[in-house]
Amino acid sequence: MQIKDNNIIEIKDLKKSFNSETHALNGVNLSIKKGEVVTIIGPSGSGKSTLLRCMNLMEVPTSGEVVFEGHLLNIKDKNINKLREKMGMVFQSFNLFPHLSVLENITLSPKLVLNTPEQAANILAQSLLEKVGLSEKINTYPNQLSGGQKQRVAIARALAMNPDVMLFDEPTSALDPEMVGEVLSVMRNLANQGMTMVIVTHEMSFAKEVSDRVVFMAEGLIVEQGTPEVIFSKPKEERTKAFLKRVSVL
Amino acid sequence: MNTQLSFSFLLDWYSVSLLFQGLMMTLILAFLAVVLGSILALVPAFMRLSSNKFLSTPATFYVEIIRGTPMLVQVLLIYQLLNIPLFLIGGMDMGSFIPGLVALLINSSAYISEIIRGGILAVDKGQSEAARSLGLNSKQTMFKIVLPQAIKNIFPALGNEFVTIIKETSIFMYLGVAELMYQVGIIKSSSPAVTELYIVAGLLYLALTFPLSKVMNRIERRLRYADQR
Amino acid sequence: MKKLFLVVVLSLITITAYGCQNSSNVFDFILDESYDGFVTMATSADYPPYENIVQDENGKNTVVGVDIEIAKAIAHRLNKNLRVVHKGFDFLVEDVRSGKVDFIIAGMTPTPSRSEIIDFSKSYYTEDSVVQVVLIHKDDATLYQSIEDLNQSTIRVGAQTGSIQAEFAETFTPLATAKIVQDLKELLNNLENNQIDALFTEEEVANTHMNNGYENFVKLTLPELEGYEGNAVGVQKGNTELLTIINEVIDELLADGSITEWLEVYSA
């Protein structure tokens, strides 16, 4: 696995259309460096989620390239599963497996895909749950958890595969306000530990605080990107300014 | 209209025993159709779900043809195609029973495959997305994540199908297999109380379908209780 | 409460087991100990006096009727015992066409479409049995005195699906409303309950039912029909050997009055 220029993900001229009318991405170029925390913001319909989901081929691009750790991603490639092991994804609607306990949710993939033995997997699960602050919930079922707890378990589940990058698709958008903090706290810790993260979010203050780079998208294109200081205080583009005004950050 | 009903044939031990034997055979046939039909149904179900047109198109044809034609026509055709000579097992004419069973299984498997397919499609897409994002391949995703959840969707519909099949087993009467309607025909030839006989037959079918519906409802409620998100 | 449940279940099992003994649709007749093997005949035993299922002296189901007697005579001639299979009428032609059974006798008319698929013997109907009738309620006897009286749009006539009688209904009472169903018993009950006004059927069949539970009917006789000779035995196409034997047997039975005798016995 070569890492070209320290770029863990490279996206080249990515285009995605869902049908002849809906063009979600109109030629996006983006690189994510190892250890970077990149936040993607923008109005709804701008293509943020689509871009994120193209990174692990949850969406298959219409044209363009996605290169992960030096490998060109191709959905038909048998290798795609192995590459996905190294990319953790956290979803807006959590997507925990309801018929499995929290422990089973976390240990399923390590046991099945990495052939991790039972005991080691359990220990791993326990330590991850401690990290997200939910050790006592190890044997409960998803339907017994609150939204914030579910998302934290989802993060632990993704981390169990020891990924090189974590992709977050609006992780707090479906949460009641009082639970947003606990999830952002976990994400903050993760960032401080040096995890490469790509986050699509509406949480502007969190983005300002945690990101190394902020990317602003609109209508399927990257309009502007830069450090949080630049983007949030001195945005160059009109559209960026208009958006930030609407979400009252400026 | 003659409103005086005479249920005196019920006092005849003989007739009653025939009716109960017929009822049991009805239940056995329906049970076979559902159990074996469900196993068979997995084939067209997965073929239809496949993205490969060479698999999904023939499967769709199969299902649509079976669902769109009367059962009697299917039985007649299969009876002709499967030319099995007359031989007896346990007093039953296998030359008629086997084509009948094959027709019943083909029929039930087509309907059940739709139930299975619907149940699988009804599982939230996010579930398979989460599984794939963790590195599970499509087989692992289907068997560990999607199917276990699909079963909760499939079960109630399967119960309904069982009830429908119980009623459809009457097709066997034309083949000489002694299910309930066949026995009704036998008793009819020696008893003029036809209306009363039909009433009793209807009640006997209810005796099968009604408890079955209740059991399915209970199971469905239990599955839903475990599933509160 | 549990004991009651157990008693109920046990008695249901016993009843059902008893029923199992009598549930075969295949009836064997050992005509002579010396005969080797069976010749098989298929029929639809719901059409007395020609074929019907009754209880014998031992309480078991068996088939009896004019067609059964004829079949036994054929079997005798072939030095074989007789095996009778009872199933739905629609399956009989296919059974003999495919060779599943050796011949079929089921009050079946040799129509042109059937004759394309299988071969038929000569008719085994007597001068009396070839007569076709219309049954009406005793109370209507003065109202309808001839077939013509029934040819009105307000009259409801009945006949069996796919039968020659259904054609006769079309021919003789085209203005009447026709109820064509599979089940003869249903039509008889309809006539009894004034849900239909007339029923087209055969003379002998009418007699049988009038003697057995339907005393309130009278018969109107149809005029002699051109080209209708009665019903026949069906064999596989090309089986001329069997067909010749069957025709000989029929000639004998008609000549010595056996068929007339059986008609009387089974329509009583």
XYZ file of C-alpha atoms in Angstrom:
747
model
C 0.000 0.000 0.000
C 1.686 3.141 -1.162
C 0.613 6.473 0.136
C 1.253 8.976 -2.582
C 2.309 12.311 -1.175
C 0.667 11.573 2.139
C -2.751 11.735 0.435
C -4.952 9.080 1.851
C -7.864 9.897 -0.448
C -7.648 11.569 -3.848
C -10.694 12.541 -5.834
C -10.262 13.544 -9.464
C -12.912 15.257 -11.543
C -15.719 13.355 -9.910
C -19.116 13.520 -11.550
C -22.303 11.821 -10.420
C -25.724 11.938 -12.049
C -28.703 10.002 -10.751
C -30.674 10.422 -13.953
C -30.728 12.793 -16.917
C -31.988 15.635 -14.723
C -30.310 15.187 -11.363
C -26.607 16.032 -11.428
C -25.292 15.714 -7.899
C -21.588 16.211 -8.600
C -20.275 18.245 -11.503
C -16.551 17.681 -11.429
C -15.068 17.664 -7.947
C -11.377 17.550 -7.107
C -10.337 16.946 -3.537
C -7.434 15.456 -1.591
C -7.481 14.313 2.003
C -4.152 14.072 3.792
C -3.351 11.543 6.464
C -4.342 12.802 9.898
C -6.444 15.643 8.469
C -9.875 16.470 9.764
C -11.841 17.848 6.804
C -15.348 19.196 7.200
C -17.659 19.604 4.224
C -20.411 22.208 4.545
C -22.986 23.663 2.192
C -26.712 24.001 1.471
C -28.818 20.885 1.043
C -28.636 19.494 -2.463
C -25.072 20.708 -2.844
C -23.764 17.165 -3.205
C -21.930 16.939 0.143
C -23.324 13.545 1.111
C -22.941 12.224 -2.410
C -19.287 13.243 -2.399
C -18.690 11.542 0.937
C -20.496 8.391 -0.163
C -18.423 8.224 -3.319
C -15.312 7.951 -1.189
C -16.106 4.403 -0.170
C -18.196 3.697 -3.274
C -21.536 3.640 -1.469
C -22.379 5.722 -4.528
C -20.706 4.766 -7.778
C -19.457 7.826 -9.666
C -20.686 8.424 -13.192
C -17.189 9.518 -14.164
C -13.968 10.504 -12.497
C -11.657 8.713 -10.085
C -11.515 7.918 -6.429
C -8.098 6.795 -5.215
C -7.753 5.427 -1.709
C -4.280 4.771 -0.326
C -2.972 4.536 -3.844
C -5.661 2.146 -5.069
C -8.126 3.198 -7.733
C -11.588 2.236 -6.427
C -13.728 0.175 -8.768
C -17.048 -1.325 -7.686
C -16.510 -4.368 -9.833
C -13.162 -5.030 -8.193
C -13.107 -7.980 -5.827
C -10.796 -5.905 -3.693
C -13.464 -3.349 -2.841
C -14.478 -5.166 0.349
C -10.920 -5.240 1.591
C -10.528 -1.527 0.913
C -13.802 -0.740 2.666
C -12.472 -2.402 5.793
C -10.043 0.484 6.035
C -12.741 3.148 5.705
C -15.189 3.481 8.545
C -18.534 5.147 7.894
C -20.976 6.671 10.344
C -24.506 7.347 9.043
C -27.078 9.993 9.823
C -29.598 7.328 10.807
C -27.086 5.221 12.737
C -27.988 1.949 10.937
C -27.252 -0.256 13.914
C -28.286 -3.878 13.397
C -31.491 -4.196 15.483
C -31.431 -7.957 15.784
C -27.933 -7.960 17.323
C -26.816 -6.731 20.719
C -24.405 -3.827 21.057
C -21.567 -6.284 21.595
C -22.571 -8.298 18.553
C -22.935 -5.161 16.446
C -19.346 -4.233 17.190
C -17.755 -7.677 16.984
C -19.599 -8.932 13.894
C -17.293 -7.555 11.256
C -13.981 -8.208 13.034
C -15.017 -11.817 13.575
C -16.474 -12.354 10.134
C -14.129 -10.352 7.961
C -10.880 -10.184 9.905
C -11.299 -13.598 11.513
C -10.637 -12.080 14.900
C -11.120 -14.773 17.553
C -14.105 -14.404 19.872
C -12.252 -13.375 23.008
C -10.079 -10.793 21.298
C -13.117 -9.326 19.583
C -14.979 -9.033 22.884
C -12.064 -7.297 24.544
C -11.808 -4.931 21.603
C -15.514 -4.147 21.870
C -15.227 -3.464 25.566
C -12.355 -1.039 25.134
C -14.098 0.792 22.311
C -17.291 1.133 24.329
C -15.242 2.577 27.148
C -13.793 5.078 24.729
C -17.268 6.253 23.712
C -18.513 6.114 27.300
C -20.995 3.246 26.996
C -19.344 0.260 28.704
C -22.448 -0.600 30.691
C -24.562 -0.959 27.525
C -22.530 -3.810 26.111
C -25.288 -6.411 26.271
C -28.258 -4.202 25.469
C -30.060 -4.007 22.164
C -30.248 -0.956 19.901
C -33.939 -0.420 20.593
C -33.084 0.186 24.229
C -30.683 3.046 23.462
C -31.236 6.754 22.944
C -30.250 8.383 19.669
C -27.014 9.746 21.004
C -26.086 6.408 22.499
C -26.855 4.635 19.214
C -24.589 6.947 17.286
C -21.777 6.453 19.762
C -22.148 2.690 19.400
C -22.108 3.173 15.622
C -18.828 5.033 15.926
C -17.390 2.245 18.091
C -18.589 -0.300 15.540
C -16.811 1.507 12.719
C -13.665 1.881 14.806
C -13.602 -1.849 15.520
C -12.234 -2.447 12.036
C -9.259 -0.205 12.802
C -9.859 2.021 9.796
C -7.386 4.478 8.337
C -10.085 7.064 7.720
C -13.515 7.728 9.251
C -16.310 9.156 7.099
C -19.167 10.906 8.914
C -22.389 11.610 6.984
C -24.268 14.257 9.006
C -23.751 12.288 12.204
C -25.782 14.577 14.460
C -28.542 15.772 12.118
C -31.011 13.168 13.339
C -30.363 13.735 17.029
C -32.298 15.724 19.597
C -30.231 18.800 20.545
C -29.371 17.565 24.029
C -27.663 14.487 22.613
C -25.572 16.226 19.974
C -22.898 17.131 22.495
C -22.072 13.582 23.556
C -21.486 12.515 19.971
C -19.414 15.570 19.071
C -17.347 14.913 22.168
C -16.451 11.448 20.930
C -15.608 12.829 17.520
C -13.444 15.521 19.080
C -11.444 12.908 20.984
C -11.012 10.904 17.828
C -9.665 13.925 15.994
C -7.256 14.700 18.834
C -5.915 11.169 18.574
C -4.935 11.817 14.998
C -7.636 9.932 13.089
C -8.134 11.028 9.489
C -11.747 12.218 9.333
C -14.051 13.553 6.632
C -17.204 15.026 8.126
C -20.327 16.310 6.415
C -22.138 18.402 8.977
C -24.276 21.434 9.786
C -22.635 21.906 13.167
C -20.683 25.063 12.303
C -19.134 25.699 15.700
C -17.894 22.129 15.849
C -16.472 22.483 12.348
C -14.719 25.700 13.349
C -13.257 24.091 16.440
C -12.111 20.704 15.207
C -11.374 20.953 11.461
C -8.018 21.360 9.847
C -9.753 22.285 6.624
C -13.292 23.341 5.693
C -14.726 22.681 2.247
C -17.767 24.648 1.064
C -19.851 23.042 -1.668
C -22.770 24.239 -3.733
C -24.535 22.750 -6.765
C -22.201 19.812 -7.099
C -18.934 21.767 -7.025
C -16.409 22.882 -4.437
C -16.813 26.631 -4.233
C -14.145 27.369 -1.695
C -11.939 25.595 0.802
C -9.477 26.612 3.460
C -8.742 26.703 7.158
C -11.698 27.342 9.451
C -10.343 30.775 10.291
C -10.383 31.808 6.662
C -13.664 30.276 5.677
C -15.654 31.344 8.668
C -14.226 34.847 9.135
C -12.962 35.947 5.717
C -14.704 33.901 3.025
C -13.683 34.931 -0.496
C -16.704 33.839 -2.526
C -20.068 35.541 -2.509
C -21.901 32.283 -2.289
C -19.908 31.217 0.735
C -20.726 34.515 2.406
C -24.428 34.149 1.609
C -24.579 30.634 3.008
C -22.747 31.497 6.194
C -24.987 34.497 6.719
C -28.035 32.266 6.433
C -26.719 29.892 9.052
C -25.700 32.980 11.062
C -22.086 32.173 11.662
C -20.671 35.374 10.223
C -86.885 -21.907 -0.355
C -86.541 -24.942 1.838
C -85.386 -23.537 5.139
C -85.475 -26.677 7.141
C -81.935 -27.871 7.508
C -81.204 -31.409 8.507
C -77.809 -32.116 9.973
C -78.623 -35.780 10.570
C -75.682 -36.941 8.498
C -73.489 -35.709 11.329
C -74.836 -38.513 13.461
C -73.436 -40.975 11.013
C -70.113 -42.071 12.420
C -68.976 -42.986 8.966
C -69.530 -39.597 7.366
C -67.923 -37.794 10.262
C -64.817 -39.953 10.043
C -64.523 -39.237 6.331
C -64.797 -35.503 6.945
C -62.115 -35.504 9.607
C -59.814 -37.601 7.494
C -60.349 -35.131 4.678
C -59.594 -32.236 6.988
C -56.358 -33.840 8.101
C -55.294 -34.482 4.524
C -56.085 -30.833 3.698
C -53.841 -29.721 6.523
C -51.030 -32.062 5.492
C -51.177 -30.904 1.869
C -51.221 -27.242 2.865
C -48.354 -27.745 5.267
C -46.250 -29.486 2.624
C -47.064 -26.746 0.149
C -45.968 -23.992 2.525
C -42.829 -25.652 3.884
C -41.520 -27.146 0.642
C -42.860 -24.182 -1.298
C -40.899 -21.764 0.888
C -37.670 -23.620 0.284
C -38.309 -23.754 -3.464
C -39.344 -20.091 -3.417
C -35.838 -18.995 -2.456
C -34.685 -19.736 -5.995
C -36.986 -17.414 -7.953
C -36.824 -14.882 -5.124
C -33.073 -14.487 -5.342
C -33.077 -14.742 -9.106
C -35.467 -11.817 -9.258
C -33.362 -9.819 -6.812
C -30.224 -10.385 -8.857
C -28.907 -7.574 -11.019
C -28.114 -10.098 -13.747
C -30.836 -9.824 -16.409
C -30.360 -13.456 -17.419
C -31.447 -14.464 -13.957
C -34.072 -11.887 -13.126
C -36.047 -11.971 -16.392
C -36.882 -15.695 -16.536
C -37.701 -15.643 -12.847
C -40.086 -12.743 -13.366
C -41.778 -14.588 -16.238
C -42.185 -17.686 -14.107
C -43.730 -15.811 -11.218
C -46.050 -13.697 -13.363
C -47.312 -16.677 -15.351
C -48.059 -18.734 -12.270
C -49.739 -15.848 -10.503
C -51.711 -14.852 -13.564
C -53.297 -18.169 -14.528
C -55.921 -20.243 -12.720
C -54.676 -23.073 -10.571
C -56.922 -25.593 -12.313
C -55.286 -24.814 -15.656
C -51.863 -25.307 -14.094
C -52.906 -28.645 -12.609
C -54.368 -29.851 -15.913
C -51.217 -28.886 -17.817
C -48.798 -30.390 -15.324
C -50.937 -33.516 -15.147
C -50.522 -33.911 -18.904
C -46.813 -33.080 -18.912
C -45.827 -35.333 -16.036
C -47.142 -38.568 -17.422
C -46.874 -40.802 -14.366
C -48.400 -44.272 -14.519
C -50.937 -45.388 -12.016
C -49.307 -46.938 -8.986
C -50.524 -47.147 -5.452
C -48.838 -46.236 -2.211
C -50.967 -46.619 0.862
C -54.125 -46.791 -1.227
C -53.341 -43.455 -2.842
C -52.990 -43.173 -6.585
C -49.492 -41.728 -6.977
C -50.059 -41.162 -10.671
C -52.463 -38.375 -9.695
C -51.033 -37.321 -6.366
C -47.547 -36.540 -7.627
C -48.587 -34.224 -10.486
C -51.031 -32.579 -8.114
C -48.365 -32.003 -5.508
C -45.933 -30.684 -8.111
C -48.559 -28.246 -9.382
C -49.325 -27.146 -5.830
C -45.634 -26.628 -5.041
C -44.972 -24.672 -8.225
C -47.952 -22.513 -7.471
C -47.126 -21.871 -3.831
C -43.433 -21.296 -4.530
C -44.269 -18.539 -7.008
C -46.477 -16.698 -4.538
C -44.100 -17.245 -1.640
C -41.118 -16.063 -3.675
C -42.867 -12.718 -4.006
C -43.410 -12.634 -0.274
C -39.742 -13.371 0.343
C -38.611 -10.818 -2.197
C -40.926 -8.194 -0.735
C -39.694 -8.969 2.747
C -36.087 -8.565 1.695
C -36.729 -5.324 -0.189
C -38.586 -3.939 2.801
C -35.459 -4.098 4.945
C -34.067 -0.572 5.270
C -31.352 0.108 2.707
C -29.188 1.612 5.423
C -28.742 -1.829 6.953
C -26.965 -3.255 3.951
C -25.056 0.008 3.501
C -23.745 -0.214 7.041
C -22.784 -3.849 6.524
C -20.990 -3.144 3.251
C -19.206 -0.152 4.735
C -17.794 -2.440 7.412
C -16.303 -4.652 4.721
C -18.873 -7.465 4.654
C -19.373 -8.951 1.209
C -22.819 -9.303 -0.354
C -23.312 -12.895 0.803
C -22.442 -12.059 4.397
C -24.645 -8.973 4.248
C -27.608 -10.981 2.981
C -27.367 -13.866 5.390
C -26.246 -12.104 8.571
C -27.989 -8.755 8.284
C -30.759 -8.613 5.694
C -32.403 -12.047 5.847
C -32.772 -12.173 9.640
C -34.614 -8.863 9.447
C -36.556 -9.848 6.346
C -38.008 -12.805 8.189
C -39.947 -10.437 10.437
C -41.559 -9.005 7.319
C -42.072 -12.353 5.638
C -43.718 -14.174 8.493
C -47.129 -12.459 8.619
C -47.514 -12.638 4.847
C -46.513 -16.280 4.946
C -49.230 -16.964 7.468
C -51.762 -15.410 5.118
C -50.440 -17.556 2.324
C -50.885 -20.664 4.468
C -54.542 -19.798 4.926
C -54.967 -19.272 1.185
C -53.256 -22.547 0.366
C -55.490 -24.442 2.778
C -58.419 -23.381 0.645
C -56.607 -24.108 -2.612
C -55.941 -27.737 -1.705
C -59.516 -28.427 -2.830
C -58.072 -28.723 -6.320
C -56.921 -32.192 -5.286
C -60.500 -33.431 -5.217
C -60.489 -33.725 -8.997
C -57.411 -35.918 -8.822
C -58.998 -38.391 -6.457
C -56.910 -37.338 -3.448
C -59.020 -37.576 -0.315
C -58.918 -34.064 1.073
C -61.942 -32.344 2.570
C -63.853 -31.374 -0.579
C -63.329 -34.833 -2.054
C -64.917 -36.364 1.016
C -67.738 -33.840 0.769
C -68.335 -35.168 -2.741
C -68.383 -38.742 -1.506
C -70.894 -38.018 1.231
C -72.972 -35.916 -1.141
C -73.670 -38.939 -3.332
C -75.524 -40.703 -0.557
C -77.079 -37.747 1.203
C -79.499 -35.160 -0.158
C -78.631 -32.664 2.580
C -76.224 -30.800 0.346
C -76.575 -27.327 1.875
C -76.008 -28.651 5.367
C -72.989 -30.573 4.151
C -71.468 -27.425 2.683
C -72.093 -25.519 5.891
C -70.259 -28.167 7.860
C -67.414 -28.188 5.335
C -67.121 -24.425 5.632
C -66.984 -24.671 9.413
C -64.293 -27.321 9.212
C -62.150 -25.099 6.998
C -62.663 -22.313 9.510
C -61.536 -24.671 12.241
C -58.198 -24.755 10.456
C -57.863 -21.197 9.229
C -59.127 -19.314 12.260
C -56.692 -20.739 14.864
C -53.929 -20.423 12.291
C -54.652 -16.714 11.849
C -54.602 -16.258 15.597
C -51.274 -18.046 15.954
C -49.762 -15.960 13.150
C -51.028 -12.778 14.808
C -49.416 -13.766 18.087
C -46.098 -14.531 16.452
C -46.236 -11.286 14.515
C -46.935 -9.295 17.649
C -44.030 -10.935 19.430
C -41.658 -10.138 16.590
C -42.807 -6.556 16.504
C -42.413 -6.143 20.240
C -38.772 -7.112 19.976
C -38.335 -4.602 17.248
C -39.205 -1.237 18.777
C -36.772 1.252 17.429
C -59.844 -28.891 31.564
C -56.699 -30.591 30.369
C -58.386 -33.986 30.572
C -61.256 -32.802 28.407
C -58.799 -31.488 25.839
C -56.987 -34.827 25.809
C -60.239 -36.744 25.362
C -61.249 -34.514 22.466
C -57.880 -34.874 20.765
C -57.828 -38.653 21.193
C -61.330 -39.079 19.816
C -60.459 -36.844 16.852
C -57.432 -39.008 16.139
C -59.530 -42.170 16.310
C -62.184 -40.731 14.038
C -59.576 -39.578 11.575
C -57.783 -42.917 11.581
C -61.083 -44.643 10.912
C -61.662 -42.279 8.031
C -58.246 -43.067 6.595
C -59.326 -46.608 5.913
C -62.003 -45.462 3.543
C -60.248 -42.720 1.684
C -58.779 -44.414 -1.327
C -60.163 -43.482 -4.729
C -59.088 -46.829 -6.162
C -61.525 -49.738 -5.905
C -60.458 -53.279 -6.674
C -62.885 -56.022 -7.657
C -61.605 -59.599 -7.549
C -63.938 -61.179 -10.067
C -62.346 -64.586 -10.017
C -59.532 -66.087 -8.004
C -57.962 -67.516 -11.121
C -57.658 -64.185 -12.918
C -54.207 -62.783 -13.160
C -53.755 -59.056 -12.710
C -56.051 -56.086 -13.199
C -57.508 -54.173 -16.042
C -57.999 -50.549 -15.002
C -60.936 -48.304 -15.678
C -61.372 -44.676 -14.735
C -64.666 -42.981 -14.046
C -66.199 -40.094 -12.155
C -68.467 -41.853 -9.699
C -71.037 -39.144 -9.043
C -73.598 -40.070 -11.704
C -76.079 -42.730 -10.670
C -77.381 -45.029 -12.107
C -74.202 -45.253 -14.166
C -71.620 -44.887 -11.428
C -71.901 -43.902 -7.808
C -70.105 -44.394 -4.532
C -72.020 -46.219 -1.837
C -71.290 -48.137 1.329
C -71.147 -51.874 0.945
C -72.360 -54.382 3.551
C -69.099 -54.044 5.463
C -69.475 -50.300 5.764
C -66.703 -49.552 3.295
C -66.964 -47.289 0.290
C -67.334 -48.940 -3.091
C -68.435 -48.007 -6.619
C -71.580 -49.416 -8.183
C -73.614 -48.709 -11.279
C -74.401 -49.687 -14.852
C -70.986 -48.568 -16.114
C -69.298 -50.599 -13.375
C -71.190 -53.710 -14.362
C -70.228 -53.226 -17.979
C -66.617 -52.808 -16.900
C -66.785 -56.045 -14.940
C -68.116 -57.820 -18.009
C -65.232 -56.476 -20.065
C -62.772 -57.591 -17.408
C -64.294 -61.047 -17.335
C -63.826 -61.307 -21.082
C -60.190 -60.352 -20.671
C -59.743 -62.815 -17.807
C -58.636 -60.049 -15.533
C -59.841 -58.534 -12.299
C -61.174 -54.995 -12.364
C -59.606 -51.921 -10.815
C -61.751 -48.788 -10.832
C -60.206 -45.355 -10.297
C -62.502 -42.462 -9.359
C -61.469 -38.897 -10.143
C -62.698 -35.651 -11.658
C -64.509 -35.885 -15.001
C -62.099 -33.481 -16.712
C -59.174 -35.828 -16.131
C -60.699 -38.980 -17.603
C -59.927 -38.355 -21.272
C -56.318 -37.524 -20.475
C -55.980 -40.655 -18.347
C -57.000 -43.006 -21.130
C -55.141 -40.998 -23.765
C -51.882 -41.370 -21.865
C -52.452 -45.007 -21.106
C -52.714 -44.512 -17.351
C -55.904 -46.570 -17.493
C -57.157 -49.094 -20.041
C -60.601 -47.637 -20.691
C -63.098 -45.130 -19.347
C -66.840 -45.454 -18.889
C -68.438 -42.395 -17.320
C -71.695 -41.557 -18.994
C -69.514 -39.777 -21.544
C -70.812 -38.651 -24.923
C -68.524 -39.307 -27.926
C -68.280 -35.690 -29.099
C -66.179 -34.809 -32.160
C -63.579 -33.009 -30.047
C -63.182 -35.969 -27.725
C -63.050 -38.370 -30.677
C -59.991 -36.530 -31.921
C -58.097 -37.504 -28.810
C -59.407 -40.988 -28.008
C -61.423 -43.729 -29.662
C -64.961 -44.610 -28.616
C -66.865 -47.874 -28.732
C -70.388 -48.096 -30.037
C -73.065 -46.746 -27.725
C -74.221 -48.992 -24.903
C -77.490 -47.148 -24.470
C -80.817 -48.984 -24.868
C -83.853 -47.612 -26.601
C -85.123 -46.424 -23.239
C -81.947 -44.964 -21.855
C -81.230 -42.910 -24.925
C -84.279 -40.781 -24.156
C -83.607 -37.262 -22.941
C -85.958 -35.503 -20.553
C -86.581 -32.231 -18.823
C -87.478 -32.343 -15.146
C -89.967 -29.872 -13.769
C -91.639 -29.414 -10.427
C -94.873 -31.343 -9.892
C -96.625 -28.073 -9.114
C -95.719 -26.689 -12.528
C -97.056 -29.703 -14.438
C -100.146 -27.874 -15.647
C -98.135 -24.765 -16.481
C -95.567 -26.448 -18.669
C -96.984 -29.272 -20.686
C -94.413 -29.417 -23.430
C -90.879 -28.312 -24.094
C -92.117 -25.354 -26.110
C -93.786 -23.953 -22.994
C -90.364 -23.631 -21.467
C -88.924 -21.603 -24.305
C -89.514 -18.203 -22.734
C -87.068 -15.615 -21.430
C -88.588 -15.748 -17.951
C -87.803 -19.448 -17.595
C -84.592 -20.622 -15.958
C -83.297 -23.979 -17.191
C -80.387 -25.972 -15.868
C -77.863 -28.461 -17.286
C -74.402 -29.792 -16.443
C -71.273 -28.118 -17.766
C -69.881 -29.692 -20.918
C -72.747 -32.158 -21.190
C -74.788 -32.992 -24.247
C -77.798 -31.816 -22.231
C -76.364 -28.323 -22.136
C -76.438 -28.404 -25.932
C -80.014 -29.629 -25.875
C -80.949 -26.726 -23.625
C -79.437 -24.388 -26.180
C -81.329 -26.100 -29.001
C -84.755 -26.523 -27.426
C -85.051 -23.533 -25.126
C -82.818 -20.853 -26.604
C -84.891 -18.031 -25.133
C -84.683 -19.310 -21.592
C -81.937 -18.307 -19.153
C -79.543 -21.206 -18.701
C -77.747 -22.141 -15.508
C -74.854 -24.394 -16.460
C -72.863 -25.818 -13.553
C -70.700 -28.850 -12.806
C -72.764 -30.350 -10.040
C -75.942 -32.286 -10.782
C -76.944 -32.410 -7.131
C -76.782 -28.633 -7.007
C -79.142 -28.405 -9.998
C -81.543 -30.928 -8.462
C -81.656 -28.886 -5.269
C -82.144 -25.708 -7.282
C -85.162 -27.272 -8.979
C -86.490 -28.455 -5.621
C -86.186 -24.939 -4.210
C -87.605 -23.207 -7.273
C -84.344 -21.528 -8.076
C -84.604 -22.995 -11.552
C -87.733 -24.052 -13.395
C -86.474 -26.982 -15.458
C -83.514 -29.351 -15.657
C -82.231 -31.097 -18.770
C -80.966 -34.591 -18.112
C -81.127 -38.236 -19.176
C -84.185 -40.433 -18.626
C -82.425 -42.972 -16.459
C -80.609 -40.379 -14.396
C -83.907 -38.603 -13.832
C -85.542 -41.843 -12.724
C -82.756 -42.579 -10.277
C -83.063 -39.281 -8.487
C -86.861 -39.250 -8.558
C -86.691 -42.565 -6.729
C -84.153 -41.336 -4.275
C -85.126 -38.175 -2.536
C -86.630 -36.039 -5.277
C -90.242 -37.228 -5.426
C -91.641 -33.860 -6.432
C -90.518 -33.889 -10.021
C -92.198 -34.930 -13.255
C -90.599 -35.596 -16.618
C -91.210 -33.991 -19.977
C -89.826 -36.073 -22.784
C -87.694 -34.515 -25.500
C -88.550 -35.521 -29.061
C -86.265 -38.076 -30.650
C -82.875 -36.596 -31.371
C -81.134 -36.951 -34.684
C -77.639 -38.267 -34.424
C -77.600 -38.819 -30.692
C -77.068 -42.499 -29.991
C -76.050 -42.468 -26.383
C -72.829 -42.695 -24.469
C -69.872 -44.994 -25.059
C -66.686 -46.496 -23.695
C -63.434 -44.643 -24.365
C -60.100 -46.304 -25.143
C -56.661 -45.107 -26.183
C -56.445 -44.087 -29.819
C -55.445 -46.994 -32.023
C -56.223 -49.690 -29.479
C -58.403 -51.578 -31.955
C -57.883 -54.912 -30.230
C -59.474 -53.767 -26.983
C -62.100 -51.781 -28.849
C -63.270 -54.862 -30.769
C -63.619 -56.853 -27.563
C -65.525 -54.039 -25.884
C -67.929 -53.710 -28.809
C -68.591 -57.448 -28.680
C -69.284 -57.277 -24.958
C -71.657 -54.353 -25.462
C -73.550 -56.225 -28.174
C -73.963 -59.207 -25.876
C -75.109 -57.133 -22.918
C -77.645 -55.250 -24.996
C -78.914 -58.425 -26.565
C -79.433 -60.397 -23.375
C -81.074 -57.481 -21.576
C -78.367 -57.139 -18.917
C -78.112 -53.411 -19.384
C -81.860 -52.935 -19.081
C -81.779 -55.009 -15.918
C -78.933 -53.035 -14.401
C -80.653 -49.770 -15.214
C -83.634 -50.912 -13.252
C -81.575 -52.096 -10.303
C -79.436 -49.014 -9.976
C -82.116 -46.434 -10.521
C -84.319 -47.878 -7.814
